[in-house]
Amino acid sequence: MDFTLSPDTEALRRRVKQFIDDIVIPRESEDLWTQPERLDEIRRELQAQAKAAELYLPHLPKALGGLGLNWSDTAVIFEEAGRSLLGPRALNAAAPDDGNMRTLSHWGTPAQHARWLKPLLAGDIRSCFAMTEPAPGAGSDPSALLTVASKVPGGWRINGRKWFITGAEGASLAIVLARTDAGATMFLVDTSNPGFRLGRAMRTMDSFAVGGHSELAFVDCEVGDDDVLGEINRGFHHAQYRLAPARVTHCMRFLGAAVRAVEITQRYVTQRQSFGRVLSDHQAVQTQLADCHIEIRAARLMVAHTAWELDHLEPTAVKHGSSMTKVFVSETVHRVIDRCMQLCGGWGTTEESMLAHLYADVRPFRIYDGPSEVHRASIAKRVLNRSMRP
Ligand SMILES: Cc1cc2nc3c(=O)[nH]c(=O)nc-3n(C[C@H](O)[C@H](O)[C@H](O)COP(=O)(O)OP(=O)(O)OC[C@H]3O[C@@H](n4cnc5c(N)ncnc54)[C@H](O)[C@@H]3O)c2cc1C
């Protein structure tokens, strides 16, 4: 197994690192968490700079205006971009637009590409992906889906509620999963549709999500037959096709967040004195730092293996690996950043250290894209049913 990066990938990785250090990280200090509307302005400015630096859409094919990286190289570049919570956005490689662009490019018709994919690729509009519902609807168990789409002449009428929908505020497009006669179907809903209602903003602990996380209502929301994305009644399959790689891209980006936390911590512990020595001279501090490095390395290897699978297998065949990777990486980056906060003392809990933001961003990842418990249950079911070897 050869882990050497190609010269092109290594050169790109260095350029992304420099872009994040010089252009993106300085923008973090602008008190964005107290003025979330500024996040979208900054997204546009950073995306213009990423385009100029030829770092934009690294993960998408050249035919779509991207840099045409495969999954293995994408993992390297996303990790580098993820060192700033603004980094993936700057490259137009952040959720949910990232997964939505891939879904549209795979399942969309030429007309849907022209109407939605093209402006999303350009960063002219944003989108959201609406699956989760308040109880008793879809959550950990998507099959509890309650939002319904009924057939009407020439189209569909959608009724239902969604919540926790990332990026909904200011989005032009919502990809909505709704129940249809024999399963579920994905619909493309223009958010200017009078039946689309943006509800309350749900104040989750993270603070760098452009467009926040919102409650939505669909009230007799009429869409055309040409707004069906993919095949009718195949929505659960299409959602899995989107989610298996999407959760791995989260892992790639959040690995970068853990790396950043360790960088911050290493600076702190090599400068701060306690009990007559610099902190890094205390063995208990060294042990914790070593554990951060060991665990990041293990997580990176899991991401690299799953990225290799994505390069060589169908996305639906990567479900098992992507589930295992998602559980391991979400729990690892959370533990690493928590440890970093501990090592940085009171300063580590502040926004100015960035560690509080990094922590707040990675914590919900143990819940979204499938909670750890649900992934463990499906992993166990698969290995028992198929008598799989580890
Ligand atoms: C920051 C954030 C952003 C999000 N963005 C989006 C988005 O853009 N679009 C979208 O559609 N959704 C989004 N979500 C929703 C997310 O996908 C759901 O929160 C997730 O699927 C879990 O569903 P739930 O919250 O209803 O938890 P519930 O279904 O109520 O489950 C609660 C807990 O019960 C436990 N549990 C559930 N089932 C089992 C089981 N079988 N075995 C053992 N334990 C179990 C788990 O610990 C789980 O966390 C987001 C959530 C967050 C926090």
PDB file of N, CA, C and O and ligand atoms in Angstrom, residues 96 128-133 137-141 162-167 204 206 213 364-374 377, ligand 1:
ATOM      1  N   PRO A  96     -24.823  21.463   3.189  1.00  0.00           N
ATOM      2  CA  PRO A  96     -25.419  20.381   2.417  1.00  0.00           C
ATOM      3  C   PRO A  96     -25.245  20.560   0.911  1.00  0.00           C
ATOM      4  O   PRO A  96     -25.610  19.663   0.147  1.00  0.00           O
ATOM      5  N   CYS A 128     -30.799  23.270   0.486  1.00  0.00           N
ATOM      6  CA  CYS A 128     -30.864  22.484   1.720  1.00  0.00           C
ATOM      7  C   CYS A 128     -31.449  21.113   1.401  1.00  0.00           C
ATOM      8  O   CYS A 128     -31.990  20.909   0.301  1.00  0.00           O
ATOM      9  N   PHE A 129     -31.290  20.199   2.337  1.00  0.00           N
ATOM     10  CA  PHE A 129     -31.769  18.822   2.146  1.00  0.00           C
ATOM     11  C   PHE A 129     -32.714  18.512   3.302  1.00  0.00           C
ATOM     12  O   PHE A 129     -32.295  18.492   4.468  1.00  0.00           O
ATOM     13  N   ALA A 130     -33.998  18.280   2.997  1.00  0.00           N
ATOM     14  CA  ALA A 130     -35.016  18.207   4.050  1.00  0.00           C
ATOM     15  C   ALA A 130     -35.570  16.801   4.197  1.00  0.00           C
ATOM     16  O   ALA A 130     -36.420  16.372   3.424  1.00  0.00           O
ATOM     17  N   MET A 131     -35.060  16.108   5.230  1.00  0.00           N
ATOM     18  CA  MET A 131     -35.510  14.745   5.493  1.00  0.00           C
ATOM     19  C   MET A 131     -36.106  14.621   6.901  1.00  0.00           C
ATOM     20  O   MET A 131     -37.195  14.094   7.082  1.00  0.00           O
ATOM     21  N   THR A 132     -35.425  15.175   7.908  1.00  0.00           N
ATOM     22  CA  THR A 132     -35.819  14.966   9.306  1.00  0.00           C
ATOM     23  C   THR A 132     -37.102  15.715   9.649  1.00  0.00           C
ATOM     24  O   THR A 132     -37.323  16.843   9.191  1.00  0.00           O
ATOM     25  N   GLU A 133     -37.917  15.082  10.511  1.00  0.00           N
ATOM     26  CA  GLU A 133     -39.211  15.662  10.898  1.00  0.00           C
ATOM     27  C   GLU A 133     -39.368  15.623  12.413  1.00  0.00           C
ATOM     28  O   GLU A 133     -38.781  14.763  13.079  1.00  0.00           O
ATOM     29  N   GLY A 137     -42.413  11.821  13.298  1.00  0.00           N
ATOM     30  CA  GLY A 137     -41.945  11.613  11.916  1.00  0.00           C
ATOM     31  C   GLY A 137     -40.525  11.083  11.840  1.00  0.00           C
ATOM     32  O   GLY A 137     -39.955  10.600  12.818  1.00  0.00           O
ATOM     33  N   ALA A 138     -39.920  11.217  10.660  1.00  0.00           N
ATOM     34  CA  ALA A 138     -38.594  10.655  10.380  1.00  0.00           C
ATOM     35  C   ALA A 138     -37.503  11.331  11.205  1.00  0.00           C
ATOM     36  O   ALA A 138     -37.443  12.564  11.281  1.00  0.00           O
ATOM     37  N   GLY A 139     -36.676  10.516  11.843  1.00  0.00           N
ATOM     38  CA  GLY A 139     -35.496  11.024  12.572  1.00  0.00           C
ATOM     39  C   GLY A 139     -34.404   9.999  12.354  1.00  0.00           C
ATOM     40  O   GLY A 139     -34.028   9.721  11.209  1.00  0.00           O
ATOM     41  N   SER A 140     -33.989   9.337  13.443  1.00  0.00           N
ATOM     42  CA  SER A 140     -33.031   8.234  13.291  1.00  0.00           C
ATOM     43  C   SER A 140     -33.601   7.180  12.356  1.00  0.00           C
ATOM     44  O   SER A 140     -32.856   6.502  11.656  1.00  0.00           O
ATOM     45  N   ASP A 141     -34.910   7.049  12.380  1.00  0.00           N
ATOM     46  CA  ASP A 141     -35.573   6.052  11.525  1.00  0.00           C
ATOM     47  C   ASP A 141     -36.286   6.773  10.371  1.00  0.00           C
ATOM     48  O   ASP A 141     -37.403   7.269  10.533  1.00  0.00           O
ATOM     49  N   LYS A 162     -40.767  19.670   8.502  1.00  0.00           N
ATOM     50  CA  LYS A 162     -39.380  19.197   8.635  1.00  0.00           C
ATOM     51  C   LYS A 162     -38.723  20.051   9.710  1.00  0.00           C
ATOM     52  O   LYS A 162     -39.179  21.177   9.972  1.00  0.00           O
ATOM     53  N   TRP A 163     -37.639  19.557  10.286  1.00  0.00           N
ATOM     54  CA  TRP A 163     -36.858  20.427  11.177  1.00  0.00           C
ATOM     55  C   TRP A 163     -35.389  20.047  11.160  1.00  0.00           C
ATOM     56  O   TRP A 163     -35.041  19.010  10.631  1.00  0.00           O
ATOM     57  N   PHE A 164     -34.593  20.960  11.744  1.00  0.00           N
ATOM     58  CA  PHE A 164     -33.119  20.831  11.726  1.00  0.00           C
ATOM     59  C   PHE A 164     -32.557  20.923  10.312  1.00  0.00           C
ATOM     60  O   PHE A 164     -31.523  20.308  10.008  1.00  0.00           O
ATOM     61  N   ILE A 165     -33.219  21.671   9.429  1.00  0.00           N
ATOM     62  CA  ILE A 165     -32.794  21.662   8.033  1.00  0.00           C
ATOM     63  C   ILE A 165     -31.685  22.704   7.825  1.00  0.00           C
ATOM     64  O   ILE A 165     -31.930  23.919   7.801  1.00  0.00           O
ATOM     65  N   THR A 166     -30.486  22.207   7.667  1.00  0.00           N
ATOM     66  CA  THR A 166     -29.292  23.054   7.593  1.00  0.00           C
ATOM     67  C   THR A 166     -29.306  23.896   6.316  1.00  0.00           C
ATOM     68  O   THR A 166     -29.553  23.371   5.226  1.00  0.00           O
ATOM     69  N   GLY A 167     -29.024  25.167   6.493  1.00  0.00           N
ATOM     70  CA  GLY A 167     -28.876  26.066   5.353  1.00  0.00           C
ATOM     71  C   GLY A 167     -30.197  26.564   4.780  1.00  0.00           C
ATOM     72  O   GLY A 167     -30.193  27.255   3.751  1.00  0.00           O
ATOM     73  N   THR A 204     -29.002  25.554  17.446  1.00  0.00           N
ATOM     74  CA  THR A 204     -28.143  24.441  17.874  1.00  0.00           C
ATOM     75  C   THR A 204     -26.807  25.015  18.354  1.00  0.00           C
ATOM     76  O   THR A 204     -26.534  26.201  18.171  1.00  0.00           O
ATOM     77  N   ASP A 206     -23.720  24.643  17.355  1.00  0.00           N
ATOM     78  CA  ASP A 206     -22.710  25.042  16.371  1.00  0.00           C
ATOM     79  C   ASP A 206     -23.039  26.437  15.844  1.00  0.00           C
ATOM     80  O   ASP A 206     -24.187  26.869  15.934  1.00  0.00           O
ATOM     81  N   HIS A 213     -30.091  26.277  10.969  1.00  0.00           N
ATOM     82  CA  HIS A 213     -30.865  25.027  10.922  1.00  0.00           C
ATOM     83  C   HIS A 213     -32.307  25.417  11.231  1.00  0.00           C
ATOM     84  O   HIS A 213     -32.565  25.987  12.296  1.00  0.00           O
ATOM     85  N   PRO A 364     -22.443  17.746  17.363  1.00  0.00           N
ATOM     86  CA  PRO A 364     -23.679  17.222  16.757  1.00  0.00           C
ATOM     87  C   PRO A 364     -23.429  16.159  15.685  1.00  0.00           C
ATOM     88  O   PRO A 364     -24.357  15.438  15.316  1.00  0.00           O
ATOM     89  N   PHE A 365     -22.183  16.040  15.205  1.00  0.00           N
ATOM     90  CA  PHE A 365     -21.901  15.041  14.160  1.00  0.00           C
ATOM     91  C   PHE A 365     -22.071  13.618  14.688  1.00  0.00           C
ATOM     92  O   PHE A 365     -22.209  12.680  13.929  1.00  0.00           O
ATOM     93  N   ARG A 366     -22.067  13.436  16.013  1.00  0.00           N
ATOM     94  CA  ARG A 366     -22.345  12.086  16.535  1.00  0.00           C
ATOM     95  C   ARG A 366     -23.836  11.753  16.422  1.00  0.00           C
ATOM     96  O   ARG A 366     -24.249  10.629  16.684  1.00  0.00           O
ATOM     97  N   ILE A 367     -24.638  12.779  16.047  1.00  0.00           N
ATOM     98  CA  ILE A 367     -26.097  12.578  15.941  1.00  0.00           C
ATOM     99  C   ILE A 367     -26.560  12.638  14.483  1.00  0.00           C
ATOM    100  O   ILE A 367     -27.303  11.773  14.027  1.00  0.00           O
ATOM    101  N   TYR A 368     -26.137  13.688  13.733  1.00  0.00           N
ATOM    102  CA  TYR A 368     -26.664  13.772  12.367  1.00  0.00           C
ATOM    103  C   TYR A 368     -25.921  12.824  11.426  1.00  0.00           C
ATOM    104  O   TYR A 368     -24.875  12.301  11.768  1.00  0.00           O
ATOM    105  N   ASP A 369     -26.508  12.611  10.261  1.00  0.00           N
ATOM    106  CA  ASP A 369     -26.033  11.567   9.322  1.00  0.00           C
ATOM    107  C   ASP A 369     -26.076  10.198  10.001  1.00  0.00           C
ATOM    108  O   ASP A 369     -25.266   9.310   9.710  1.00  0.00           O
ATOM    109  N   GLY A 370     -27.019  10.042  10.933  1.00  0.00           N
ATOM    110  CA  GLY A 370     -27.205   8.775  11.647  1.00  0.00           C
ATOM    111  C   GLY A 370     -26.472   8.774  12.975  1.00  0.00           C
ATOM    112  O   GLY A 370     -25.238   8.879  12.986  1.00  0.00           O
ATOM    113  N   PRO A 371     -27.211   8.678  14.101  1.00  0.00           N
ATOM    114  CA  PRO A 371     -26.537   8.619  15.404  1.00  0.00           C
ATOM    115  C   PRO A 371     -25.660   7.364  15.509  1.00  0.00           C
ATOM    116  O   PRO A 371     -25.940   6.344  14.879  1.00  0.00           O
ATOM    117  N   SER A 372     -24.604   7.456  16.328  1.00  0.00           N
ATOM    118  CA  SER A 372     -23.668   6.329  16.502  1.00  0.00           C
ATOM    119  C   SER A 372     -24.409   5.034  16.820  1.00  0.00           C
ATOM    120  O   SER A 372     -24.074   3.966  16.294  1.00  0.00           O
ATOM    121  N   GLU A 373     -25.435   5.127  17.677  1.00  0.00           N
ATOM    122  CA  GLU A 373     -26.142   3.908  18.118  1.00  0.00           C
ATOM    123  C   GLU A 373     -26.809   3.216  16.930  1.00  0.00           C
ATOM    124  O   GLU A 373     -26.824   1.986  16.836  1.00  0.00           O
ATOM    125  N   VAL A 374     -27.378   4.030  16.029  1.00  0.00           N
ATOM    126  CA  VAL A 374     -28.097   3.465  14.886  1.00  0.00           C
ATOM    127  C   VAL A 374     -27.095   2.819  13.911  1.00  0.00           C
ATOM    128  O   VAL A 374     -27.323   1.729  13.394  1.00  0.00           O
ATOM    129  N   ALA A 377     -25.996  -0.428  15.361  1.00  0.00           N
ATOM    130  CA  ALA A 377     -27.046  -1.454  15.204  1.00  0.00           C
ATOM    131  C   ALA A 377     -27.021  -2.003  13.777  1.00  0.00           C
ATOM    132  O   ALA A 377     -27.098  -3.221  13.574  1.00  0.00           O
TER     133      ALA A 377
HETATM  134  C1  LIG B   1     -26.702  20.342  13.637  1.00  0.00           C
HETATM  135  C2  LIG B   1     -27.682  19.448  12.942  1.00  0.00           C
HETATM  136  C3  LIG B   1     -27.882  19.579  11.569  1.00  0.00           C
HETATM  137  C4  LIG B   1     -28.802  18.760  10.914  1.00  0.00           C
HETATM  138  N1  LIG B   1     -29.047  18.965   9.572  1.00  0.00           N
HETATM  139  C5  LIG B   1     -30.020  18.246   8.957  1.00  0.00           C
HETATM  140  C6  LIG B   1     -30.373  18.504   7.596  1.00  0.00           C
HETATM  141  O1  LIG B   1     -29.781  19.371   6.937  1.00  0.00           O
HETATM  142  N2  LIG B   1     -31.368  17.782   7.022  1.00  0.00           N
HETATM  143  C7  LIG B   1     -32.047  16.821   7.715  1.00  0.00           C
HETATM  144  O2  LIG B   1     -32.938  16.202   7.142  1.00  0.00           O
HETATM  145  N3  LIG B   1     -31.752  16.565   9.021  1.00  0.00           N
HETATM  146  C8  LIG B   1     -30.767  17.255   9.657  1.00  0.00           C
HETATM  147  N4  LIG B   1     -30.465  17.018  10.975  1.00  0.00           N
HETATM  148  C9  LIG B   1     -31.230  16.042  11.710  1.00  0.00           C
HETATM  149  C10 LIG B   1     -30.479  14.760  11.988  1.00  0.00           C
HETATM  150  O3  LIG B   1     -30.328  14.034  10.797  1.00  0.00           O
HETATM  151  C11 LIG B   1     -31.261  13.999  13.068  1.00  0.00           C
HETATM  152  O4  LIG B   1     -31.097  14.723  14.279  1.00  0.00           O
HETATM  153  C12 LIG B   1     -30.777  12.551  13.230  1.00  0.00           C
HETATM  154  O5  LIG B   1     -31.130  11.778  12.113  1.00  0.00           O
HETATM  155  C13 LIG B   1     -31.405  11.908  14.477  1.00  0.00           C
HETATM  156  O6  LIG B   1     -32.781  12.028  14.449  1.00  0.00           O
HETATM  157  P1  LIG B   1     -33.541  12.663  15.701  1.00  0.00           P
HETATM  158  O7  LIG B   1     -32.911  13.942  16.077  1.00  0.00           O
HETATM  159  O8  LIG B   1     -34.995  12.671  15.397  1.00  0.00           O
HETATM  160  O9  LIG B   1     -33.238  11.648  16.907  1.00  0.00           O
HETATM  161  P2  LIG B   1     -34.194  10.509  17.437  1.00  0.00           P
HETATM  162  O10 LIG B   1     -34.670   9.664  16.317  1.00  0.00           O
HETATM  163  O11 LIG B   1     -35.213  11.122  18.326  1.00  0.00           O
HETATM  164  O12 LIG B   1     -33.175   9.643  18.308  1.00  0.00           O
HETATM  165  C14 LIG B   1     -32.665  10.167  19.550  1.00  0.00           C
HETATM  166  C15 LIG B   1     -31.544   9.276  20.025  1.00  0.00           C
HETATM  167  O13 LIG B   1     -32.057   7.962  20.290  1.00  0.00           O
HETATM  168  C16 LIG B   1     -31.040   6.992  20.084  1.00  0.00           C
HETATM  169  N5  LIG B   1     -31.533   5.989  19.130  1.00  0.00           N
HETATM  170  C17 LIG B   1     -32.367   6.181  18.084  1.00  0.00           C
HETATM  171  N6  LIG B   1     -32.576   5.007  17.439  1.00  0.00           N
HETATM  172  C18 LIG B   1     -31.848   4.059  18.085  1.00  0.00           C
HETATM  173  C19 LIG B   1     -31.606   2.661  17.892  1.00  0.00           C
HETATM  174  N7  LIG B   1     -32.144   1.987  16.861  1.00  0.00           N
HETATM  175  N8  LIG B   1     -30.802   2.017  18.766  1.00  0.00           N
HETATM  176  C20 LIG B   1     -30.218   2.683  19.803  1.00  0.00           C
HETATM  177  N9  LIG B   1     -30.395   4.017  20.015  1.00  0.00           N
HETATM  178  C21 LIG B   1     -31.185   4.686  19.167  1.00  0.00           C
HETATM  179  C22 LIG B   1     -29.810   7.758  19.538  1.00  0.00           C
HETATM  180  O14 LIG B   1     -28.934   8.012  20.627  1.00  0.00           O
HETATM  181  C23 LIG B   1     -30.419   9.051  19.032  1.00  0.00           C
HETATM  182  O15 LIG B   1     -29.475  10.118  19.031  1.00  0.00           O
HETATM  183  C24 LIG B   1     -29.520  17.799  11.643  1.00  0.00           C
HETATM  184  C25 LIG B   1     -29.292  17.647  13.030  1.00  0.00           C
HETATM  185  C26 LIG B   1     -28.391  18.460  13.673  1.00  0.00           C
HETATM  186  C27 LIG B   1     -28.196  18.297  15.154  1.00  0.00           C
END
